[in-house]
Short mmCIF file of C-alpha atoms in Angstrom, two decimals:
data_model
loop_
_atom_site.label_atom_id
_atom_site.label_comp_id
_atom_site.label_asym_id
_atom_site.label_seq_id
_atom_site.Cartn_x
_atom_site.Cartn_y
_atom_site.Cartn_z
CA HIS A 24 53.64 -75.38 -87.38
CA TYR A 25 51.17 -77.60 -85.66
CA GLY A 26 47.52 -76.97 -86.44
CA ARG A 27 45.26 -77.18 -89.46
CA THR A 28 47.17 -76.92 -92.73
CA ASP A 29 46.58 -77.96 -96.34
CA LEU A 30 48.50 -81.17 -95.61
CA VAL A 31 46.31 -81.89 -92.57
CA ASP A 32 43.17 -81.23 -94.64
CA GLN A 33 44.40 -83.69 -97.29
CA LYS A 34 45.06 -86.34 -94.64
CA LEU A 35 41.56 -85.75 -93.22
CA LYS A 36 40.08 -86.11 -96.71
CA ASP A 37 41.95 -89.41 -97.18
CA TRP A 38 40.74 -90.66 -93.79
CA TYR A 39 37.16 -89.66 -94.58
CA SER A 40 37.39 -91.55 -97.87
CA LEU A 41 38.51 -94.69 -96.03
CA LEU A 42 35.70 -94.33 -93.49
CA ASN A 43 33.18 -93.91 -96.32
CA ARG A 44 34.42 -97.20 -97.77
CA GLY A 45 33.97 -98.99 -94.44
CA VAL A 46 37.67 -99.06 -93.55
CA LEU A 47 37.40 -98.14 -89.88
CA ILE A 48 40.84 -96.80 -89.04
CA THR A 49 41.32 -94.99 -85.74
CA GLY A 50 42.34 -91.37 -86.19
CA VAL A 51 45.14 -90.30 -83.86
CA GLY A 52 47.36 -87.27 -83.43
CA ASN A 53 51.10 -87.71 -83.43
CA THR A 54 54.32 -85.80 -83.40
CA ASP A 55 58.01 -86.32 -83.74
CA ALA A 56 61.14 -84.46 -82.73
CA HIS A 57 62.81 -83.68 -86.08
CA ASP A 58 62.74 -79.92 -85.52
CA TYR A 59 63.46 -79.85 -81.79
CA PRO A 60 63.61 -77.35 -80.08
CA GLU A 61 61.59 -75.27 -82.59
CA HIS A 62 58.78 -77.85 -82.46
CA LEU A 63 58.39 -79.55 -79.11
CA PRO A 64 57.63 -83.26 -79.11
CA ALA A 65 54.51 -84.68 -77.44
CA TYR A 66 51.94 -82.46 -79.13
CA PRO A 67 49.19 -83.27 -79.98
CA ARG A 68 47.67 -85.54 -77.37
CA ASN A 69 45.36 -88.53 -77.75
CA TYR A 70 42.62 -88.85 -75.17
CA VAL A 71 41.37 -92.41 -74.85
CA VAL A 72 38.04 -93.35 -73.28
CA SER A 73 38.68 -95.03 -69.93
CA ASP A 74 36.63 -96.28 -67.02
CA THR A 75 38.92 -94.37 -64.63
CA ASP A 76 40.75 -91.07 -64.50
CA ASP A 77 43.31 -92.36 -62.01
CA PRO A 78 46.51 -93.00 -64.02
CA TRP A 79 47.61 -95.75 -61.64
CA LYS A 80 44.41 -97.71 -62.26
CA ILE A 81 44.45 -97.57 -66.06
CA ASP A 82 44.72 -101.00 -67.63
CA PRO A 83 47.01 -100.82 -70.72
CA LEU A 84 45.01 -103.59 -72.42
CA LYS A 85 41.85 -101.48 -72.07
CA VAL A 86 43.67 -98.55 -73.68
CA VAL A 87 44.58 -100.76 -76.64
CA ASP A 88 40.99 -102.02 -76.84
CA ALA A 89 39.62 -98.45 -76.75
CA LEU A 90 41.96 -97.44 -79.59
CA LYS A 91 40.87 -100.45 -81.64
CA ARG A 92 37.25 -99.33 -81.11
CA ARG A 93 38.12 -95.75 -82.14
CA ALA A 94 37.15 -94.53 -78.65
CA SER A 95 39.59 -91.63 -78.64
CA THR A 96 39.97 -87.96 -79.47
CA ALA A 97 43.09 -86.22 -80.77
CA SER A 98 43.93 -82.71 -79.63
CA CYS A 99 46.46 -79.99 -80.00
CA GLY A 100 44.74 -77.63 -77.58
CA PRO A 101 40.95 -78.00 -77.44
CA PHE A 102 39.29 -80.91 -75.66
CA ILE A 103 36.12 -82.26 -77.29
CA ARG A 104 33.33 -84.27 -75.69
CA PHE A 105 30.95 -85.75 -78.26
CA THR A 106 28.02 -88.17 -78.13
CA ALA A 107 25.30 -89.28 -80.55
CA ASN A 108 22.07 -90.48 -78.93
CA GLY A 109 24.14 -90.78 -75.74
CA ALA A 110 26.76 -93.08 -77.31
CA GLN A 111 30.42 -92.11 -76.99
CA VAL A 112 33.04 -91.58 -79.67
CA GLY A 113 33.89 -94.80 -81.50
CA SER A 114 30.43 -96.31 -81.08
CA ILE A 115 28.29 -97.92 -83.73
CA ILE A 116 24.62 -97.23 -83.03
CA SER A 117 21.26 -97.90 -84.67
CA ASP A 118 18.76 -95.16 -85.38
CA ASP A 119 15.13 -96.24 -85.58
CA ASP A 120 13.35 -92.85 -85.51
CA ASN A 121 15.38 -90.95 -88.15
CA ALA A 122 16.63 -88.45 -85.58
CA VAL A 123 20.14 -88.42 -84.13
CA THR A 124 20.89 -86.15 -81.18
CA LEU A 125 24.47 -84.90 -81.33
CA LYS A 126 25.88 -83.33 -78.17
CA VAL A 127 29.11 -81.39 -78.54
CA GLN A 128 31.20 -79.67 -75.89
CA VAL A 129 34.55 -78.02 -76.60
CA GLN A 130 36.78 -76.94 -73.72
CA ALA A 131 40.09 -75.09 -73.70
CA PRO A 132 42.18 -73.06 -71.26
CA SER A 133 41.88 -69.28 -71.68
CA TRP A 134 45.16 -68.98 -73.61
CA ILE A 135 44.21 -71.59 -76.25
CA PRO A 136 42.21 -70.04 -79.13
CA VAL A 137 39.21 -71.86 -80.59
CA ASP A 138 37.61 -70.20 -83.61
CA ARG A 139 35.56 -72.90 -85.31
CA VAL A 140 33.67 -76.07 -84.49
CA GLU A 141 32.59 -78.27 -87.38
CA VAL A 142 30.28 -81.28 -87.44
CA ILE A 143 31.45 -83.63 -90.18
CA ALA A 144 29.01 -86.19 -91.61
CA ASN A 145 30.32 -88.77 -94.07
CA GLY A 146 33.26 -86.48 -94.87
CA GLU A 147 31.24 -83.32 -95.52
CA VAL A 148 30.69 -80.31 -93.27
CA ASN A 149 27.21 -80.83 -91.83
CA ALA A 150 27.32 -77.76 -89.57
CA LYS A 151 29.90 -75.07 -88.87
CA PHE A 152 29.98 -72.73 -85.88
CA VAL A 153 32.17 -69.67 -85.36
CA ILE A 154 33.42 -68.98 -81.84
CA LYS A 155 33.97 -65.35 -80.89
CA PRO A 156 37.72 -64.58 -80.65
CA GLU A 157 37.26 -62.93 -77.25
CA ALA A 158 35.72 -66.10 -75.76
CA THR A 159 37.96 -67.31 -72.95
CA ASP A 160 35.58 -69.36 -70.79
CA SER A 161 36.78 -72.92 -70.30
CA VAL A 162 33.70 -74.20 -72.15
CA ARG A 163 33.95 -72.53 -75.57
CA PHE A 164 31.14 -74.41 -77.23
CA LEU A 165 28.17 -76.38 -75.95
CA ARG A 166 25.44 -77.41 -78.32
CA GLU A 167 22.87 -80.12 -78.89
CA LEU A 168 21.93 -80.71 -82.51
CA ILE A 169 19.37 -82.95 -84.16
CA ASP A 170 20.29 -84.50 -87.50
CA ARG A 171 18.01 -86.67 -89.61
CA PRO A 172 20.18 -89.01 -91.66
CA THR A 173 18.49 -90.86 -94.53
CA LYS A 174 21.36 -93.32 -94.96
CA ASP A 175 24.10 -94.80 -92.80
CA THR A 176 26.12 -91.85 -91.55
CA TRP A 177 29.22 -91.31 -89.47
CA TYR A 178 29.78 -88.11 -87.51
CA LEU A 179 32.88 -86.53 -86.03
CA ILE A 180 33.78 -83.12 -84.64
CA LEU A 181 36.65 -80.73 -85.49
CA ALA A 182 37.65 -77.76 -83.31
CA THR A 183 40.23 -75.41 -84.86
CA SER A 184 41.82 -71.99 -84.91
CA ASP A 185 44.19 -70.26 -87.31
CA ARG A 186 45.47 -68.02 -84.52
CA LYS A 187 48.78 -69.07 -82.97
CA TRP A 188 49.22 -69.82 -79.31
CA PRO A 189 51.20 -67.40 -77.12
CA LYS A 190 54.89 -67.95 -76.34
CA PRO A 191 56.54 -70.33 -75.67
CA PHE A 192 54.18 -72.27 -77.97
CA ALA A 193 54.06 -69.75 -80.83
CA ASN A 194 54.49 -72.51 -83.46
CA TYR A 195 51.18 -74.07 -82.47
CA ALA A 196 47.62 -73.48 -83.61
CA SER A 197 44.59 -75.25 -82.15
CA PHE A 198 43.38 -78.38 -83.87
CA ALA A 199 41.34 -81.23 -82.39
CA PHE A 200 39.12 -83.97 -83.75
CA THR A 201 37.10 -86.88 -82.49
CA ASN A 202 36.89 -90.29 -84.01
CA PRO A 203 33.55 -90.96 -85.62
CA ILE A 204 30.34 -92.30 -84.22
CA MET A 205 28.71 -94.58 -86.80
CA VAL A 206 24.93 -94.45 -87.18
CA ASP A 207 23.16 -97.37 -88.87
CA VAL A 208 19.78 -96.19 -90.19
CA ASP A 209 18.81 -99.25 -92.22
#
């Protein structure tokens, strides 16, 4: 099924290890059609930062550039908005005052479960939040956090659920992640 599994967690761990070594690879979600029709192709989605939301005005070269800059979020269900000191996903920022303001918003339609939101810092869980199972508002999570990194730190957000989606998507479980925002403290 699609969602967070042991294999996905191992892939995340590998990606985190690369990021910690300075290998800035863009994280993306993908799918294939090997098990069609049991598993539908085209899930998850990749949301790329753009200067327009009009599909006819999107410049393909800007999409490629955004992906190279890691300015994207992968989602199978939840949609995450994430900034650090006002900078968007994929940014590299400097922190002069030893305080980073992380703003996180997770949205999902009422039928998509979201049970957990995690703030990951340098590959470790920095903060974990549990969402009530009965929550069905479109905004499931909205929080501003202050972190005080003492060394260069990257942050990303995970939004997940172990609960399956309703039919006809019963093979799916919610899983979304942002690309990191890099914070240079020295």
